[in-house]
Coordinates of C-alpha atoms and ligand atoms in Angstrom, one line a residue:
M990 CA 119.4 123.4 90.4
T991 CA 120.2 127.0 91.2
T992 CA 117.6 127.7 93.9
N993 CA 119.0 127.7 97.4
I994 CA 116.5 125.5 99.3
Q995 CA 118.3 126.0 102.6
S996 CA 117.6 129.8 102.5
I997 CA 114.0 129.1 101.7
L998 CA 113.7 126.7 104.6
D999 CA 115.3 129.4 106.8
Q1000 CA 112.9 132.0 105.6
L1001 CA 109.9 129.8 106.3
G1002 CA 111.2 128.7 109.7
V1003 CA 111.4 125.0 108.7
K1004 CA 114.1 123.3 110.7
A1005 CA 115.2 119.7 111.1
N1006 CA 113.9 119.0 114.7
N1007 CA 111.8 116.7 116.8
A1008 CA 108.5 118.5 115.9
A1009 CA 105.5 116.2 115.5
F1010 CA 102.8 118.6 116.3
S1011 CA 102.0 122.3 116.9
T1012 CA 99.0 123.9 118.5
G1013 CA 100.0 127.3 117.1
S1014 CA 103.2 128.9 118.3
S1015 CA 104.1 126.0 120.5
W1016 CA 105.6 122.9 119.0
G1017 CA 106.1 119.5 120.5
G1018 CA 107.1 115.9 119.8
D1019 CA 108.9 113.0 121.3
A1020 CA 112.6 112.7 120.4
N1021 CA 112.3 108.9 120.6
A1022 CA 109.3 108.8 118.2
E1023 CA 109.7 107.5 114.7
S1024 CA 111.1 110.0 112.2
L1025 CA 109.1 111.3 109.3
E1026 CA 111.6 112.1 106.6
S1027 CA 110.8 114.3 103.6
F1028 CA 112.7 113.4 100.5
S1029 CA 112.4 115.7 97.4
P1030 CA 111.1 113.9 94.3
V1031 CA 113.2 116.5 92.4
D1032 CA 116.6 115.1 93.3
G1033 CA 115.9 112.4 95.8
K1034 CA 117.7 114.3 98.6
L1035 CA 116.5 114.3 102.2
I1036 CA 115.2 117.9 102.8
A1037 CA 114.6 117.6 106.5
S1038 CA 113.0 115.2 109.0
T1039 CA 110.2 115.6 111.6
K1040 CA 108.6 113.1 113.9
V1041 CA 105.5 111.0 113.9
A1042 CA 103.0 112.2 116.5
T1043 CA 102.2 109.8 119.3
T1044 CA 98.8 109.2 120.8
G1045 CA 99.9 111.4 123.7
D1046 CA 100.7 114.2 121.3
Y1047 CA 97.3 113.8 119.7
Q1048 CA 95.5 114.0 123.1
Q1049 CA 97.4 117.2 123.8
V1050 CA 96.4 118.7 120.5
I1051 CA 92.7 117.8 120.8
E1052 CA 92.5 119.0 124.4
T1053 CA 94.1 122.4 123.5
A1054 CA 91.7 122.7 120.5
Q1055 CA 88.6 122.0 122.7
V1056 CA 89.6 124.8 125.1
A1057 CA 90.4 127.1 122.2
F1058 CA 87.0 126.5 120.6
A1059 CA 85.1 127.7 123.7
D1060 CA 86.5 131.2 123.1
W1061 CA 87.0 131.3 119.4
R1062 CA 83.3 130.7 118.7
T1063 CA 82.4 133.9 120.6
V1064 CA 84.8 136.1 118.5
P1065 CA 82.6 138.1 116.0
A1066 CA 82.8 136.5 112.6
P1067 CA 84.0 139.7 110.9
K1068 CA 86.8 139.9 113.4
R1069 CA 87.7 136.3 112.6
G1070 CA 87.6 137.3 109.0
D1071 CA 90.1 140.1 109.7
I1072 CA 92.6 137.6 111.1
V1073 CA 92.1 135.4 107.9
R1074 CA 92.7 138.6 105.9
Q1075 CA 96.1 139.0 107.7
F1076 CA 96.9 135.4 107.0
G1077 CA 96.3 136.1 103.3
D1078 CA 98.7 139.1 103.5
A1079 CA 101.3 136.9 105.2
L1080 CA 100.9 134.4 102.3
R1081 CA 101.4 137.3 99.8
A1082 CA 104.7 138.1 101.6
N1083 CA 105.8 134.5 101.5
K1084 CA 104.4 133.5 98.1
E1085 CA 107.7 133.0 96.4
A1086 CA 109.4 131.0 99.2
L1087 CA 106.3 128.8 99.9
G1088 CA 105.7 128.2 96.2
T1089 CA 109.3 127.2 95.7
L1090 CA 109.1 124.8 98.7
V1091 CA 105.9 123.3 97.3
S1092 CA 107.6 122.7 94.0
Y1093 CA 110.7 121.2 95.6
E1094 CA 108.9 119.0 98.2
M1095 CA 106.0 117.9 95.9
G1096 CA 107.6 118.1 92.4
K1097 CA 105.1 120.3 90.6
S1098 CA 106.4 123.0 88.3
L1099 CA 107.4 126.3 89.9
Q1100 CA 104.6 128.1 88.1
E1101 CA 102.1 125.6 89.6
G1102 CA 103.8 126.0 93.0
F1103 CA 103.2 129.8 92.8
G1104 CA 99.7 129.1 91.5
E1105 CA 99.0 126.9 94.5
V1106 CA 99.9 129.7 97.0
Q1107 CA 97.8 132.1 94.9
E1108 CA 94.9 129.8 95.4
M1109 CA 95.5 130.1 99.2
I1110 CA 95.5 133.9 98.9
D1111 CA 92.3 133.8 96.9
I1112 CA 90.4 131.6 99.4
C1113 CA 91.5 134.0 102.2
D1114 CA 90.1 136.9 100.3
F1115 CA 86.9 134.9 99.7
A1116 CA 86.6 134.0 103.4
V1117 CA 87.1 137.6 104.5
G1118 CA 84.0 138.6 102.5
L1119 CA 82.1 135.5 103.7
S1120 CA 82.8 136.4 107.3
R1121 CA 80.1 139.1 106.9
Q1122 CA 77.7 136.9 104.9
L1123 CA 77.0 133.8 106.9
Y1124 CA 73.4 134.3 106.1
G1125 CA 70.4 132.3 107.4
L1126 CA 66.9 132.6 106.1
T1127 CA 63.8 134.0 107.8
M1128 CA 60.4 132.3 107.4
H1129 CA 56.8 133.3 108.0
S1130 CA 55.3 131.5 110.9
E1131 CA 51.8 130.0 110.5
R1132 CA 51.0 131.2 114.0
P1133 CA 50.2 134.9 114.9
N1134 CA 52.9 136.9 116.6
H1135 CA 55.6 134.3 116.0
R1136 CA 58.8 134.7 114.2
M1137 CA 60.9 132.0 112.6
Y1138 CA 64.4 132.2 111.3
E1139 CA 67.5 130.0 111.0
Q1140 CA 71.0 130.7 112.0
W1141 CA 74.4 129.0 111.5
H1142 CA 76.7 128.1 114.4
P1143 CA 80.2 126.6 114.2
L1144 CA 80.6 122.9 114.6
G1145 CA 83.7 122.7 116.8
I1146 CA 86.9 121.0 115.8
V1147 CA 87.4 120.4 112.1
G1148 CA 89.8 117.6 111.2
I1149 CA 91.5 118.3 107.9
I1150 CA 93.3 115.4 106.1
S1151 CA 95.1 116.6 103.0
A1152 CA 96.9 114.9 100.1
F1153 CA 100.4 115.3 98.7
N1154 CA 99.4 116.7 95.4
F1155 CA 98.0 120.0 96.7
P1156 CA 100.0 120.0 99.9
V1157 CA 99.0 123.5 101.0
A1158 CA 96.0 124.9 99.0
V1159 CA 93.4 122.3 100.0
W1160 CA 94.2 122.8 103.7
S1161 CA 93.8 126.5 103.2
W1162 CA 90.4 126.1 101.5
N1163 CA 89.2 124.2 104.6
A1164 CA 91.0 126.2 107.2
A1165 CA 90.0 129.7 105.9
L1166 CA 86.4 128.8 105.8
A1167 CA 86.4 126.8 109.0
L1168 CA 88.0 129.7 110.8
V1169 CA 85.6 132.4 109.7
C1170 CA 82.8 130.1 110.6
G1171 CA 84.1 129.9 114.2
N1172 CA 85.6 126.5 114.2
V1173 CA 89.1 125.4 115.2
C1174 CA 91.2 123.2 113.0
I1175 CA 93.5 120.2 113.3
W1176 CA 95.5 119.5 110.1
K1177 CA 96.9 116.1 109.3
P1178 CA 98.9 116.6 106.1
S1179 CA 100.2 113.9 103.8
E1180 CA 103.3 112.1 105.2
K1181 CA 104.9 112.7 101.8
T1182 CA 104.8 116.5 102.2
P1183 CA 105.2 117.4 105.9
L1184 CA 107.5 120.4 105.4
T1185 CA 105.2 122.6 103.4
A1186 CA 102.7 122.0 106.2
V1187 CA 105.2 123.0 108.8
A1188 CA 105.9 126.2 106.8
C1189 CA 102.2 127.0 106.6
Q1190 CA 101.8 126.4 110.3
H1191 CA 104.6 128.9 111.1
I1192 CA 102.9 131.5 108.8
I1193 CA 99.5 131.2 110.4
A1194 CA 100.8 130.8 113.9
Q1195 CA 102.6 134.2 113.6
V1196 CA 99.4 135.9 112.5
L1197 CA 97.4 134.3 115.3
K1198 CA 100.0 135.3 117.9
E1199 CA 100.0 138.9 116.7
N1200 CA 96.3 138.9 117.3
E1201 CA 96.6 137.3 120.7
V1202 CA 94.6 134.3 119.6
A1203 CA 95.0 131.4 122.0
E1204 CA 96.9 128.2 121.2
G1205 CA 94.7 125.5 119.7
V1206 CA 92.8 127.5 117.1
C1207 CA 95.0 126.1 114.3
S1208 CA 96.9 122.9 115.0
L1209 CA 99.1 120.6 113.0
I1210 CA 99.7 116.9 113.6
L1211 CA 102.3 115.0 111.6
G1212 CA 102.4 111.3 111.0
D1213 CA 101.1 108.5 108.8
R1214 CA 97.6 107.1 108.4
T1215 CA 97.6 105.9 112.0
V1216 CA 97.3 109.5 113.2
G1217 CA 94.5 110.1 110.7
E1218 CA 92.6 107.0 111.9
V1219 CA 92.8 108.2 115.5
M1220 CA 91.3 111.5 114.5
T1221 CA 88.5 110.0 112.3
N1222 CA 87.5 107.7 115.2
D1223 CA 87.3 110.6 117.6
S1224 CA 83.8 111.9 118.3
R1225 CA 85.3 115.1 119.6
V1226 CA 85.9 115.9 115.9
P1227 CA 82.4 116.6 114.5
L1228 CA 83.7 117.1 110.9
I1229 CA 86.4 115.3 109.0
S1230 CA 87.3 116.9 105.6
A1231 CA 89.4 114.5 103.7
T1232 CA 91.1 114.7 100.3
G1233 CA 92.7 111.6 98.7
S1234 CA 91.9 108.3 97.1
T1235 CA 88.5 106.7 96.9
R1236 CA 89.8 103.8 98.9
M1237 CA 90.8 106.1 101.7
G1238 CA 87.6 108.0 101.4
K1239 CA 85.5 104.9 101.8
E1240 CA 87.3 104.0 105.0
V1241 CA 86.9 107.6 106.4
A1242 CA 83.2 107.6 105.5
A1243 CA 82.6 104.3 107.2
T1244 CA 84.4 105.3 110.4
V1245 CA 83.0 108.7 110.7
G1246 CA 79.5 107.5 109.6
A1247 CA 79.5 104.8 112.3
R1248 CA 79.7 107.6 114.9
L1249 CA 77.3 109.8 113.0
G1250 CA 79.9 112.5 112.4
K1251 CA 80.0 114.6 109.3
T1252 CA 82.4 114.1 106.4
L1253 CA 83.4 116.3 103.5
L1254 CA 85.1 114.1 100.9
E1255 CA 87.0 115.1 97.8
L1256 CA 88.3 111.8 96.3
G1257 CA 89.4 110.4 93.0
G1258 CA 88.5 111.7 89.5
N1259 CA 88.6 110.2 86.0
N1260 CA 88.1 113.4 84.1
A1261 CA 87.4 113.6 80.4
I1262 CA 87.3 116.3 77.7
I1263 CA 84.9 115.8 74.8
I1264 CA 86.4 117.2 71.7
S1265 CA 83.7 117.8 69.2
E1266 CA 83.9 118.4 65.4
H1267 CA 82.9 122.0 66.3
A1268 CA 85.8 122.5 68.6
D1269 CA 88.6 125.1 68.2
L1270 CA 91.3 122.5 68.0
D1271 CA 94.2 124.7 68.9
M1272 CA 92.5 125.9 72.0
S1273 CA 91.5 122.3 72.8
L1274 CA 95.1 121.2 72.5
I1275 CA 96.3 123.6 75.3
G1276 CA 93.5 122.5 77.5
A1277 CA 94.1 118.8 76.9
V1278 CA 97.9 118.9 77.3
F1279 CA 97.9 121.0 80.4
G1280 CA 95.2 118.9 81.9
A1281 CA 97.0 115.7 81.2
V1282 CA 100.6 116.6 82.1
G1283 CA 100.2 119.5 84.5
T1284 CA 101.4 118.4 88.0
A1285 CA 102.6 115.3 86.1
G1286 CA 99.0 114.1 86.0
Q1287 CA 98.7 114.1 89.8
R1288 CA 95.8 116.4 90.2
C1289 CA 92.4 115.0 91.1
T1290 CA 91.2 117.2 88.2
S1291 CA 93.9 115.9 85.7
T1292 CA 92.6 115.0 82.2
R1293 CA 92.7 111.3 81.9
R1294 CA 90.5 110.7 78.9
L1295 CA 89.9 112.5 75.6
I1296 CA 86.7 111.6 73.9
I1297 CA 87.1 112.8 70.3
Q1298 CA 84.6 113.0 67.4
E1299 CA 85.6 110.6 64.7
S1300 CA 85.9 113.3 61.9
V1301 CA 88.6 115.2 63.9
Y1302 CA 90.2 112.2 65.6
D1303 CA 93.2 111.8 63.4
V1304 CA 94.0 115.4 63.0
F1305 CA 93.8 116.0 66.7
K1306 CA 95.8 112.9 67.5
E1307 CA 98.5 114.2 65.3
K1308 CA 98.5 117.6 67.0
L1309 CA 98.8 115.8 70.4
V1310 CA 101.7 113.7 69.3
K1311 CA 103.6 116.8 68.1
A1312 CA 102.8 118.6 71.3
Y1313 CA 104.0 115.7 73.5
D1314 CA 107.2 115.7 71.4
Q1315 CA 107.9 119.2 72.5
L1316 CA 107.4 118.7 76.3
R1317 CA 110.4 119.4 78.4
I1318 CA 110.6 117.1 81.4
G1319 CA 113.0 117.8 84.2
D1320 CA 113.7 119.8 87.4
P1321 CA 110.4 121.6 88.1
L1322 CA 112.3 124.6 89.6
D1323 CA 113.7 125.3 86.2
Q1324 CA 111.0 127.3 84.5
N1325 CA 111.9 126.0 81.1
N1326 CA 110.5 122.6 82.0
H1327 CA 106.8 121.7 81.6
V1328 CA 106.7 118.5 83.7
G1329 CA 108.4 117.5 86.9
P1330 CA 108.8 114.1 88.6
L1331 CA 106.1 111.9 90.1
I1332 CA 106.0 112.0 93.9
D1333 CA 107.8 108.7 94.7
K1334 CA 108.8 105.2 93.8
D1335 CA 105.4 103.8 94.4
A1336 CA 103.9 106.3 92.0
V1337 CA 106.4 105.2 89.3
T1338 CA 105.5 101.6 89.9
A1339 CA 101.8 102.4 89.6
Y1340 CA 102.4 104.3 86.4
L1341 CA 104.4 101.4 84.9
D1342 CA 101.8 98.9 86.1
S1343 CA 99.0 100.9 84.4
I1344 CA 100.8 101.1 81.1
Q1345 CA 101.3 97.3 81.2
K1346 CA 97.7 96.6 82.1
C1347 CA 96.6 99.0 79.3
K1348 CA 98.7 97.1 76.8
T1349 CA 97.4 93.7 78.0
E1350 CA 93.9 94.9 77.5
G1351 CA 94.7 96.0 73.9
G1352 CA 95.7 99.7 74.3
N1353 CA 97.6 101.1 71.4
F1354 CA 100.3 103.6 72.6
V1355 CA 100.7 106.5 70.1
V1356 CA 103.2 108.1 72.5
E1357 CA 105.2 105.6 74.5
G1358 CA 105.8 106.0 78.2
G1359 CA 108.9 105.1 80.3
V1360 CA 111.1 106.1 83.1
L1361 CA 113.7 108.7 82.4
T1362 CA 117.2 108.0 83.6
G1363 CA 120.5 109.9 83.6
D1364 CA 121.9 112.9 85.5
H1365 CA 119.0 115.2 85.0
Y1366 CA 116.7 112.6 86.5
S1367 CA 118.6 111.7 89.6
S1368 CA 115.6 110.9 91.8
G1369 CA 114.4 108.2 89.5
Y1370 CA 110.8 109.5 89.6
Y1371 CA 110.8 111.3 86.2
V1372 CA 108.5 109.6 83.7
K1373 CA 107.4 110.3 80.1
P1374 CA 103.8 111.5 79.6
C1375 CA 102.2 109.0 77.3
I1376 CA 99.1 108.5 75.2
A1377 CA 97.1 105.4 74.4
E1378 CA 94.2 104.6 72.2
V1379 CA 91.7 102.6 74.3
K1380 CA 88.1 101.5 74.8
N1381 CA 86.3 103.2 77.7
D1382 CA 85.4 99.9 79.3
F1383 CA 89.0 98.7 79.7
K1384 CA 89.4 98.0 83.4
I1385 CA 92.5 100.3 83.6
V1386 CA 90.6 103.2 82.0
Q1387 CA 87.9 102.9 84.6
H1388 CA 90.6 103.4 87.3
E1389 CA 92.3 106.6 88.4
T1390 CA 96.1 106.3 87.9
F1391 CA 97.8 109.3 89.4
A1392 CA 100.3 109.7 86.5
P1393 CA 100.5 111.4 83.1
I1394 CA 98.8 108.7 81.0
L1395 CA 96.2 110.0 78.6
Y1396 CA 93.6 107.8 77.0
L1397 CA 92.0 108.5 73.6
I1398 CA 88.5 107.3 72.8
K1399 CA 86.6 107.9 69.5
Y1400 CA 82.9 108.8 69.3
K1401 CA 80.2 109.4 66.6
T1402 CA 77.3 111.2 68.2
L1403 CA 77.3 113.6 71.2
D1404 CA 74.8 111.4 73.1
E1405 CA 77.4 108.6 72.8
A1406 CA 80.2 110.9 73.9
I1407 CA 78.2 112.0 77.0
A1408 CA 77.5 108.3 77.9
L1409 CA 81.2 107.6 77.6
Q1410 CA 82.2 110.6 79.7
N1411 CA 79.7 109.5 82.4
G1412 CA 80.6 105.8 82.1
V1413 CA 83.2 105.7 84.9
P1414 CA 82.8 105.3 88.6
Q1415 CA 84.1 108.7 89.4
G1416 CA 82.4 112.1 88.9
L1417 CA 84.7 115.0 89.6
S1418 CA 85.4 117.2 86.5
S1419 CA 84.5 117.2 82.9
A1420 CA 84.6 119.4 79.8
I1421 CA 83.5 119.9 76.3
M1422 CA 85.3 121.7 73.6
T1423 CA 82.8 123.1 71.1
L1424 CA 81.8 126.3 69.5
N1425 CA 78.3 125.0 69.0
L1426 CA 75.8 126.3 71.5
R1427 CA 73.4 123.4 71.3
E1428 CA 76.2 120.9 72.1
A1429 CA 77.5 123.0 75.0
E1430 CA 74.0 123.4 76.5
L1431 CA 73.2 119.7 76.2
F1432 CA 76.5 118.8 77.9
L1433 CA 75.6 121.1 80.8
S1434 CA 71.9 120.0 81.0
A1435 CA 70.5 117.3 83.3
K1436 CA 71.0 114.9 80.4
G1437 CA 74.7 115.9 80.2
S1438 CA 77.7 115.5 82.4
D1439 CA 77.1 113.8 85.8
C1440 CA 80.2 115.5 87.3
G1441 CA 80.5 118.1 90.0
I1442 CA 82.4 120.3 87.6
A1443 CA 81.4 120.7 83.9
N1444 CA 83.2 123.2 81.7
V1445 CA 82.9 124.5 78.2
N1446 CA 86.0 125.4 76.2
I1447 CA 88.2 125.1 79.4
G1448 CA 90.0 121.9 80.4
T1449 CA 89.1 119.8 83.4
S1450 CA 91.8 121.1 85.8
G1451 CA 92.5 124.6 87.2
A1452 CA 89.2 125.4 88.9
E1453 CA 88.8 128.9 90.4
I1454 CA 88.2 129.0 94.2
G1455 CA 84.9 130.9 93.8
G1456 CA 82.9 127.9 92.7
A1457 CA 82.0 124.9 94.9
F1458 CA 84.7 122.3 94.3
G1459 CA 84.0 118.5 94.4
G1460 CA 82.2 115.8 92.6
E1461 CA 79.7 113.0 92.6
K1462 CA 79.7 109.2 92.7
E1463 CA 83.1 107.8 93.9
T1464 CA 84.5 111.3 94.1
G1465 CA 82.6 111.5 97.4
G1466 CA 80.0 114.2 97.1
G1467 CA 81.7 116.9 99.1
R1468 CA 82.0 120.5 98.1
E1469 CA 84.9 122.7 99.3
S1470 CA 86.1 126.2 98.6
G1471 CA 83.6 128.7 97.1
S1472 CA 79.9 129.3 96.6
D1473 CA 78.0 128.1 99.7
A1474 CA 80.5 125.3 100.6
W1475 CA 80.8 127.1 104.0
R1476 CA 77.6 125.5 105.1
A1477 CA 79.4 122.2 105.6
Y1478 CA 81.5 123.8 108.3
M1479 CA 78.5 125.0 110.4
R1480 CA 75.4 123.6 112.1
R1481 CA 72.0 125.0 111.2
Q1482 CA 69.6 126.0 114.0
T1483 CA 65.9 126.8 113.4
N1484 CA 64.5 129.3 115.9
T1485 CA 60.9 130.0 116.5
I1486 CA 60.0 132.9 118.8
N1487 CA 56.6 133.5 120.3
Y1488 CA 55.9 137.1 121.2
S1489 CA 52.1 136.7 121.7
N1490 CA 50.2 136.3 125.0
T1491 CA 49.1 132.7 124.3
L1492 CA 50.8 129.4 123.3
P1493 CA 49.1 128.3 120.1
L1494 CA 50.3 124.9 118.8
A1495 CA 51.4 124.3 115.3
Q1496 CA 49.1 122.3 112.9
G1497 CA 46.1 123.8 114.8
I1498 CA 46.3 121.2 117.5
K1499 CA 44.0 121.9 120.5
F1500 CA 45.5 121.2 123.9
D1501 CA 43.6 123.1 126.7
L1502 CA 44.3 122.7 130.4
Ligands
UN1_2825 C1 93.2 118.6 93.7 O1 93.8 118.1 92.8 O2 93.0 117.9 94.8 O3 91.1 122.6 89.9 C2 92.8 120.0 93.7 C3 92.3 122.4 90.1 C4 92.9 123.0 91.4 C5 92.7 122.2 92.6 C6 92.9 120.7 92.4 N1 92.4 124.3 91.5 O4 93.0 121.7 89.4

């Protein structure tokens, strides 16, 4: 690897120290606390270590955030938007360094690392415009000389729990919107990717400092799931926005629901592309292969299933096998490679386990998987993207494995294909490849895909930030990022104002004294 990671860490202000939390410019942490070490999946080397936050650290963060909210909510929204605009500019200046660190700490290809930072810049731009558009409706009152309208106020502290696979972008979707809406944020990143989080915290803290924003508006707390559990249990945090597995999401939903808090959940996907006999097969190939092997199959939007019409099944399978043959797997910082490593040893075990289960259930591997060994693959986390012919009702096919395993399923009629596509517990992303208008519209209709995202002639991954992002069923129902997702970060207040000389009651009720 030619990239000098040390100079990137220096540029981003990431040092090996005792940091376990930050409330902005100030950092803290107990030197005696447990270490949180970040190893690169690229070469297995220790990049740097931080500390796990203690309960005392958490208290300090939450109390600082509460004080900060009292002021931040009074800053005019367009002014808050201007600060987010400056954050976007700071990300532009650091795009190369941060994108490279994302690639090195998480393992995705450098192009995808840059893409992830671009996604952060895009959401900042979106949030700036939004800061002048937090619209409420006005209604006509049934009573004379009364006015009714609704307005949106910030919630308070937004707790953001993010996953390793998009270690910085998903935080920024939440933070950029939460901030323009007048909330303060506490971010608990994945314990697998603490350093990219530390880098982001430095970038945003600098912008906040230049604008004389108090400590506590944007905080970071490092640690394992224990820290996350303390936060989800805390009624001082009205909204928990969590990204991760369905198992984790169910726990968060139960804990936050028990205290009647709000959640925004973005959980597992089991995304399929339907490839019709009317598809442009060359275009479909790019969508399918990028969807299945991009980020080594570790996106929640990764393509896990291809549902292929029987008349094009063999020819498309052949194209896939050829394309997989040409995939270059290796150091993701080397732009010649398409696929980097999985995140860690557990991910490799889950990948091997799923392949085994698939075989036991009768899956036929047309491209075999396996762990790659040798000098180029020193971390031990590099695996071969593989393809298996399966039945949709195999147990393993119903399950989301965060790895590059692609399942092929054959269909006869489009109704059958849609039933297969919907026939899994998850409901995040879906796509159809067809040049036939009737097929495309049926897929998008109420009788079509049951997912939060449904595309035509585009794969399942790589959504733009402008649309609402999230899905149904076991994906959790939350919507982040674009469209009107901002409403999840605010509370709605209905206001009725009487400017008459009497006090008429609604519904015509008479009550005279
Ligand atoms: C995720 O995997 O959690 O649509 C987010 C995509 C990206 C975001 C994925 N824009 O693939």
